[in-house]
Coordinates of C-alpha atoms in Angstrom, one line a residue:
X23 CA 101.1 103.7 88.4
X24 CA 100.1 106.1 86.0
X25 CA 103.1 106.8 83.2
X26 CA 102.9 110.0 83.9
X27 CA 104.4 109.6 87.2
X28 CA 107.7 107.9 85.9
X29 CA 111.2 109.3 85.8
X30 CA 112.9 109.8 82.7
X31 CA 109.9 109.6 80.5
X32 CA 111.1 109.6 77.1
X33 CA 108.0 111.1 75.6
X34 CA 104.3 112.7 77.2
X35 CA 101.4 110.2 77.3
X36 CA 97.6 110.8 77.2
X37 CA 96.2 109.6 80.1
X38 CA 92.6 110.3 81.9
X39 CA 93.4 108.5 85.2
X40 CA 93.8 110.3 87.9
X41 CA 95.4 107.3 90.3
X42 CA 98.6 106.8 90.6
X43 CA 99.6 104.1 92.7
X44 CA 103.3 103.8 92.3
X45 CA 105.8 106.2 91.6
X46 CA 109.3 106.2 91.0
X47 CA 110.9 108.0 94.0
X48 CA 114.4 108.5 95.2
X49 CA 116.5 105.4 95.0
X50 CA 116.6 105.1 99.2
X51 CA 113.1 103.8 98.4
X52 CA 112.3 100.4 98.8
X53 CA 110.6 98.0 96.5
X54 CA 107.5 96.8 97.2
X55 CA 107.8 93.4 98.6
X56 CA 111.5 93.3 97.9
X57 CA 114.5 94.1 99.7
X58 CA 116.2 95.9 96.2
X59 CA 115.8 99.7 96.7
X60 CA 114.1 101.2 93.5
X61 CA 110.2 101.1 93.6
X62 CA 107.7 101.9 96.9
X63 CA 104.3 102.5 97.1
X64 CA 103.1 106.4 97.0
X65 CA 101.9 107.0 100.7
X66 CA 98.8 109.1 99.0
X67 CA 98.0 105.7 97.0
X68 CA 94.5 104.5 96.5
X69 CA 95.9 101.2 96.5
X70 CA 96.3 101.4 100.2
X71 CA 98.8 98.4 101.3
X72 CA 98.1 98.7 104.6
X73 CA 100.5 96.9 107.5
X74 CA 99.9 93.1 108.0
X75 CA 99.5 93.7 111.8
X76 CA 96.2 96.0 110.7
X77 CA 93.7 96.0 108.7
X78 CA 93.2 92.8 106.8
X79 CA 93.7 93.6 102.8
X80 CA 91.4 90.9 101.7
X81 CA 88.3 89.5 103.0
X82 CA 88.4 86.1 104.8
X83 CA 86.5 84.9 101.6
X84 CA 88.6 85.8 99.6
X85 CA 91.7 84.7 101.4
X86 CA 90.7 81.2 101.4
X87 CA 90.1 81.4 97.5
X88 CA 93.2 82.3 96.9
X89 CA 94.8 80.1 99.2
X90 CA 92.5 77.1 97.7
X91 CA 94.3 77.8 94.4
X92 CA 97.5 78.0 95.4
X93 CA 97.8 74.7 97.5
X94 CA 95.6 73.0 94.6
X95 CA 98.1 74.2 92.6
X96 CA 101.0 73.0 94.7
X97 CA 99.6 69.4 95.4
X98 CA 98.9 69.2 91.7
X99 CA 102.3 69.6 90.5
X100 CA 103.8 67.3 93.6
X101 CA 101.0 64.3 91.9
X102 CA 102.8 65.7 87.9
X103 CA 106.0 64.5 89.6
X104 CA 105.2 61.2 91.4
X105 CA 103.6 60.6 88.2
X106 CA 106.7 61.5 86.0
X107 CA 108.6 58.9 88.0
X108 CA 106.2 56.3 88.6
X109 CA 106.5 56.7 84.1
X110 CA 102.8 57.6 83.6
X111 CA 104.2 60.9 82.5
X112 CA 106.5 61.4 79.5
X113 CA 108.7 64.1 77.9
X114 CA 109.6 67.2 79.7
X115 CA 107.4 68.4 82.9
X116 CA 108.1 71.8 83.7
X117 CA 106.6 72.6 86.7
X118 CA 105.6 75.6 88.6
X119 CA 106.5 75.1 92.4
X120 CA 107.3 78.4 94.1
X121 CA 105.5 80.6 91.6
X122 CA 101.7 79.8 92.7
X123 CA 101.5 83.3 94.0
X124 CA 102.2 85.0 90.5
X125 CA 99.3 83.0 89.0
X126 CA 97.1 83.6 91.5
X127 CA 97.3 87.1 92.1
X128 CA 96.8 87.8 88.6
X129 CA 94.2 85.4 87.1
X130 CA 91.9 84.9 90.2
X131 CA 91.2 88.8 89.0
X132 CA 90.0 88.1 86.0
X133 CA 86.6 87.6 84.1
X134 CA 85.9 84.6 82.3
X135 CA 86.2 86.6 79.0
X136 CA 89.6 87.9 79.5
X137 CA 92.4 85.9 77.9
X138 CA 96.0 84.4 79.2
X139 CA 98.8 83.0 77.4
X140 CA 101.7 81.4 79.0
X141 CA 104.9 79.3 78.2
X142 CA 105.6 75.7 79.0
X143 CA 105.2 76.3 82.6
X144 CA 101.7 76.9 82.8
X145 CA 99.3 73.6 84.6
X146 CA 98.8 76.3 88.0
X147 CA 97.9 79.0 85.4
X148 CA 95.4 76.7 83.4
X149 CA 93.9 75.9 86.6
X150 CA 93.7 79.3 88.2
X151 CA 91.9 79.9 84.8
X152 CA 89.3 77.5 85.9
X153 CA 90.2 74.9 83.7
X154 CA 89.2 71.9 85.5
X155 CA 92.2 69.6 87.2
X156 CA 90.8 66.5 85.2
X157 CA 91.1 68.0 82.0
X158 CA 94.4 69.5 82.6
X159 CA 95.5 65.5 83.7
X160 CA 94.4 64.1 81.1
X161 CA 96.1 66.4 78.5
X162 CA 99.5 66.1 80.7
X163 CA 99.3 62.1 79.7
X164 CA 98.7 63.1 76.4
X165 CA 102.0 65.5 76.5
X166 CA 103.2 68.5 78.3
X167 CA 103.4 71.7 76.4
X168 CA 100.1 71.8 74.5
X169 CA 97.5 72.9 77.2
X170 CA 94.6 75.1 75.4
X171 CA 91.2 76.1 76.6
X172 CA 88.4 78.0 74.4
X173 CA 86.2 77.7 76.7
X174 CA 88.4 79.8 79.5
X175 CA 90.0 82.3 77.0
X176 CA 93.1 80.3 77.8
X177 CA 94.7 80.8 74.5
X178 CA 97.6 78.3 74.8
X179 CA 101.0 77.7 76.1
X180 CA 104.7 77.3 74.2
X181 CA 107.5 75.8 74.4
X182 CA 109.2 78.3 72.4
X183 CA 109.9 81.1 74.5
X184 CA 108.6 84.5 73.5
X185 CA 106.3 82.5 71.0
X186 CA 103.1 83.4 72.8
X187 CA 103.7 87.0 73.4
X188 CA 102.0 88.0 70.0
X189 CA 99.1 85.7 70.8
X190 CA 98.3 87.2 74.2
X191 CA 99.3 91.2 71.8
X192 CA 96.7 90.2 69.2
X193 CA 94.1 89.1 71.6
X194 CA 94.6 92.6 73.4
X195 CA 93.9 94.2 69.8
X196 CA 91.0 92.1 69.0
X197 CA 89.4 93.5 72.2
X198 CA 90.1 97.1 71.6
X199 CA 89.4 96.5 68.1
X200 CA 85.8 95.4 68.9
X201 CA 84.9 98.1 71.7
X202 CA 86.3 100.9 69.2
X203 CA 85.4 99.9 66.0
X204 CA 82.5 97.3 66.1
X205 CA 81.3 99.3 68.7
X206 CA 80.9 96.2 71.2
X207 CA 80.5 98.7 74.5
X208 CA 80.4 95.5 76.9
X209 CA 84.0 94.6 75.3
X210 CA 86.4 95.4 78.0
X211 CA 88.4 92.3 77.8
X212 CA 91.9 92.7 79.0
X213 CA 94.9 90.3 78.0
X214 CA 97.5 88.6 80.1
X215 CA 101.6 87.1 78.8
X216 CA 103.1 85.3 81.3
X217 CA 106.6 84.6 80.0
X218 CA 110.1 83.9 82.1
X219 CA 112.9 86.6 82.2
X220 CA 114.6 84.8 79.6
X221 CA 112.4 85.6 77.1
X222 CA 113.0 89.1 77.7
X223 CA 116.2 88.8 75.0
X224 CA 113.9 88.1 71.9
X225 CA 112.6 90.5 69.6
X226 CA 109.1 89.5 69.6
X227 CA 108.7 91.1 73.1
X228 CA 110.0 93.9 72.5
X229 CA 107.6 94.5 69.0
X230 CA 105.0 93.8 70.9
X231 CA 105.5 95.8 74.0
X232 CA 106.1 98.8 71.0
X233 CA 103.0 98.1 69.5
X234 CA 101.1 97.9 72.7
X235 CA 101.9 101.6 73.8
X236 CA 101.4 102.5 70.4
X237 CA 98.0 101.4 70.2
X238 CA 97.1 101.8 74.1
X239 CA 96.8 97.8 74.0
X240 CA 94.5 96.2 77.2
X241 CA 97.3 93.9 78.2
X242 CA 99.5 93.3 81.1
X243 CA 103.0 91.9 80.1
X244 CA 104.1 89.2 83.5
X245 CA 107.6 88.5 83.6
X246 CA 107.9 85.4 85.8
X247 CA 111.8 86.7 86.8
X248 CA 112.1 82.9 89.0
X249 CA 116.0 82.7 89.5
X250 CA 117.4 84.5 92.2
X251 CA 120.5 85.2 89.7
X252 CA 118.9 87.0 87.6
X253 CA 118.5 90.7 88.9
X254 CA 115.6 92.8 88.3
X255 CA 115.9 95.2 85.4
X256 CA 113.3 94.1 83.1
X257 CA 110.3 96.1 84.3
X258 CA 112.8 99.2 83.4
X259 CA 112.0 98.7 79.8
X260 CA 108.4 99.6 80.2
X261 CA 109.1 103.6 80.5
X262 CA 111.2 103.6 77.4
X263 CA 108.4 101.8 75.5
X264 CA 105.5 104.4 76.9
X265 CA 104.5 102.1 80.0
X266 CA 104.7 102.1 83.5
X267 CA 107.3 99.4 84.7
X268 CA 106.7 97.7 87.8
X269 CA 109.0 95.2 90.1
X270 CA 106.6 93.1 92.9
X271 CA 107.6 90.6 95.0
X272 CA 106.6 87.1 93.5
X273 CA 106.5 85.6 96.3
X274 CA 103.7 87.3 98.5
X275 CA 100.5 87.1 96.8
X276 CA 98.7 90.1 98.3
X277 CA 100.9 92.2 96.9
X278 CA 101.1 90.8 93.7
X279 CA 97.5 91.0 93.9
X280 CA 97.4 94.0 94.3
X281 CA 99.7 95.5 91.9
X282 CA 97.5 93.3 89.2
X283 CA 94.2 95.2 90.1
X284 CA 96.0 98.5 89.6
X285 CA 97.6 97.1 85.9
X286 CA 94.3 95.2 85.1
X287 CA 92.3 98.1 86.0
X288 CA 94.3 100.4 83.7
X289 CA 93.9 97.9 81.2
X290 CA 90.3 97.6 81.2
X291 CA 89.7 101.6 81.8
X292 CA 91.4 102.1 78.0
X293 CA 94.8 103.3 79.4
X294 CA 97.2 101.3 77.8
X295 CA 99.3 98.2 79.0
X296 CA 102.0 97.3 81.6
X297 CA 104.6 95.4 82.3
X298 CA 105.2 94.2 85.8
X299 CA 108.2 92.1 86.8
X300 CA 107.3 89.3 89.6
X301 CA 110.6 88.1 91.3
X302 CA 109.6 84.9 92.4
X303 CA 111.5 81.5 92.2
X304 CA 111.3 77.7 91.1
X305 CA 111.9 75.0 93.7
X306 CA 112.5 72.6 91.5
X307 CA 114.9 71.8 88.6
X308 CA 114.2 73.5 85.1
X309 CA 112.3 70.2 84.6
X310 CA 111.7 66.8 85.9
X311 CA 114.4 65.9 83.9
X312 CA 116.8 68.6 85.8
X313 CA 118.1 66.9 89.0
X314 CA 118.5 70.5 90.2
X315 CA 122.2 69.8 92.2
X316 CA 123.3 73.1 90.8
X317 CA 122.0 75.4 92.9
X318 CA 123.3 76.4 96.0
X319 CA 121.5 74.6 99.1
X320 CA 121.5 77.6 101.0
X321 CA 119.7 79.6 98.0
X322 CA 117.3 77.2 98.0
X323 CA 116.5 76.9 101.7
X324 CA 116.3 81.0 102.1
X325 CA 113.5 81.2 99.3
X326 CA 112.2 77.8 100.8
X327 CA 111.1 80.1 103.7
X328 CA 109.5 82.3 102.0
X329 CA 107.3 80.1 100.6
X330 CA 103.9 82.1 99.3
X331 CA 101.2 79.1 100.3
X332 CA 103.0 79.6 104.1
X333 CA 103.0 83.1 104.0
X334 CA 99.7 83.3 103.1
X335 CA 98.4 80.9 105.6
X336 CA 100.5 82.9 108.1
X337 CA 98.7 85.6 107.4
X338 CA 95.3 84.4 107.5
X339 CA 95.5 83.0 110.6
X340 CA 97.2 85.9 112.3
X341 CA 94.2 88.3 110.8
X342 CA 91.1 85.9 112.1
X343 CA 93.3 86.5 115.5
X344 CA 93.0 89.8 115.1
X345 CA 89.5 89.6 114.5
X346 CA 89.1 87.0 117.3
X347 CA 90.5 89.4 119.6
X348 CA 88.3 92.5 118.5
X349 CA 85.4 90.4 119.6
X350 CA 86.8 89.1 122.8
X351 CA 87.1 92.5 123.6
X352 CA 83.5 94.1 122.9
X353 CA 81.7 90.9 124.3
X354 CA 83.7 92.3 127.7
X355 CA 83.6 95.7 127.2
X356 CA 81.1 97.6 130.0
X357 CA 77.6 98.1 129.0
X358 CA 76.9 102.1 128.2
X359 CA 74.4 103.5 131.1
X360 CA 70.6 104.2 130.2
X361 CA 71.9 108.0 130.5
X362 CA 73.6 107.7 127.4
X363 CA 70.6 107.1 125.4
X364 CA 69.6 110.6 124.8
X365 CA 72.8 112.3 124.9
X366 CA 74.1 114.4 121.4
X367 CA 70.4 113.5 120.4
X368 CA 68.4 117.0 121.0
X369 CA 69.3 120.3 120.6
X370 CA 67.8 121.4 123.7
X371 CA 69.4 118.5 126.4
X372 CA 66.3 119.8 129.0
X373 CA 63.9 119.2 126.6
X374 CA 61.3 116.3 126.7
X375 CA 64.4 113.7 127.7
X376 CA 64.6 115.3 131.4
X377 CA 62.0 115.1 133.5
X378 CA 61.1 117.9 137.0
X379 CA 63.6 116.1 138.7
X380 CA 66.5 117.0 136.5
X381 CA 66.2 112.9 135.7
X382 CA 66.5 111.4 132.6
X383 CA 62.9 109.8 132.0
X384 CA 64.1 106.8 130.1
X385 CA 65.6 105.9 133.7
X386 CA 62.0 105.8 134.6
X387 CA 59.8 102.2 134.6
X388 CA 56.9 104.4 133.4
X389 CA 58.2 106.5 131.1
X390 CA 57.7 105.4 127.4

């Protein structure tokens, strides 16, 4: 993950970290999470993906936080659009359907302090924040694009795409700005942008990912690539600004979980920002207002089944079975013999353990 590890790197970076997660290998490489062949995990990586049939990668805690999030989110924007036709909702309602995976891998990683700024697609993200789902109602009767939060560092959305890029840039400076200057030592506050991959044509994103390498900026730039048209190439900028670039698959949470703790850590450690490129997609029209009949069926039902909450809940239950089995199978396991006590125990294996006999004692009733 380091930029130090990228190909093609236009200029040398200063960097103390000595992890680096993801490199840029040959291109028969696969992605992580994707079936495009350009970016792979490092098998020496401290970020240690391991294999869904192992290990579990999160605790069962944590699993059912972040799958709490994502079907809150889910059954939230389902009520946004009963409500939108039932005409209790008005204007445009962009919702976020398909995508719960992107918010929730990043934002359920951050502190309360740390600050997000999204575009008009953002309800999931205001309540992955912690916003609370009545507030977030109530401002969606009020009007869709205006959702902002003080309280949870939630620093806005806009309709305007690209518009909140230098909101979530400035934010990231304010941070540095106290920890370096103002000498604030408990200021590590990092800085997410969530913006779509049509943003990615505007000029204030590319300013600000200039200015964020320049200044080693704690903010993650998220691309929210959600249209299986558009191909991955965005996260390529971020070596020719001074970044690492990074492409995850959107639609798997765990791994876009884990490719956030890598870019928040940097962030927070002082090393400079990242931009990370989640393919995920919409399952609904662009808005309510979209009767979505232009997409191919077919497109539609192969992301359909790859939905993140499913996947997710596929995984957790496969996991506790793996647990479930691991404890089947030491509750029947034979019990070690009284022989075994002492064994590996003393240097001398004659000593005060064996008795005249050439007996181990503890097999004695009157041996304490």
């Amino acid at each position: 993950f380091s930029p130090s590890k990228f190909a093609a790197q236009p200029f040398p970076l200063n960097t103390t970290s000595q992890n680096n997660p993801l490199t840029i290998p040959t291109t028969a490489s696969p992605f992580l999470g994707s079936t495009r062949k350009l970016i792979r995990l490092s098998s020496s990586s401290n970020l240690n993906l391991r294999r869904r049939s192992g290990t579990a990668l999160i605790t069962k805690k944590e699993g059912l936080e972040l799958y709490e999030d994502m079907v809150l989110g889910r059954a939230f924007e389902d009520k946004c659009a009963k409500m939108y036709y039932d005409r209790k909702m008005l204007g445009f309602v962009h919702l976020y359907n398909g995508q719960e995976a992107v918010s929730t891998g990043f934002i359920r990683l951050l502190k309360q302090q740390d600050s997000i700024v999204c575009t008009y697609r953002d309800h999931v993200q205001a309540l992955s924040k912690g916003v609370s789902a009545r507030a977030v109602m109530s401002e969606l009767l009020g009007g869709s694009m205006h959702i902002f939060s003080r309280k949870h560092n939630m620093l806005g959305r806009f309709a305007f795409i690209g518009e909140g890029i230098p909101i979530a840039t400035g934010a990231a400076f304010t941070s540095k700005y106290k920890r370096e200057v103002l000498k604030e030592a408990d200021c590590g506050h990092v800085s997410l942008a969530f913006f779509g991959d049509g943003t990615c044509n505007n000029g204030q994103f590319y300013e600000c990912l200039n200015m964020a390498a320049l200044w080693k900026l704690p903010i993650v730039f998220v691309v929210e690539n959600n249209l299986a048209t558009s191909v991955p190439q965005i996260y390529k900028k971020g070596p020719a600004f001074g970044m690492p670039g990074v492409h995850v698959d959107g639609m798997d949470v765990l791994k876009v979980r884990e490719v956030a703790k890598e870019a928040i850590g940097r962030a927070r450690r002082g090393e400079g920002p990242t931009l990370v490129e989640c393919e995920t997609y919409r399952f609904r029209g662009h808005s309510l207002a979209d009767p979505d009949k232009l997409r191919d069926p077919a497109e539609k039902a192969h992301y359909a089944a790859r939905d993140p909450i499913t996947a997710l809940k596929k995984y957790l239950i496969e996991n506790n079975e793996v647990v479930g089995e691991a404890v089947e199978f030491a509750e029947e396991s034979p019990v070690p013999p009284q022989s075994q006590l002492h064994q590996n125990v003393f240097a001398d294996p004659k000593g005060s353990v064996i008795g005249p006999d050439g007996r181990y004692r503890c097999e004695d009733p009157k041996f304490t």
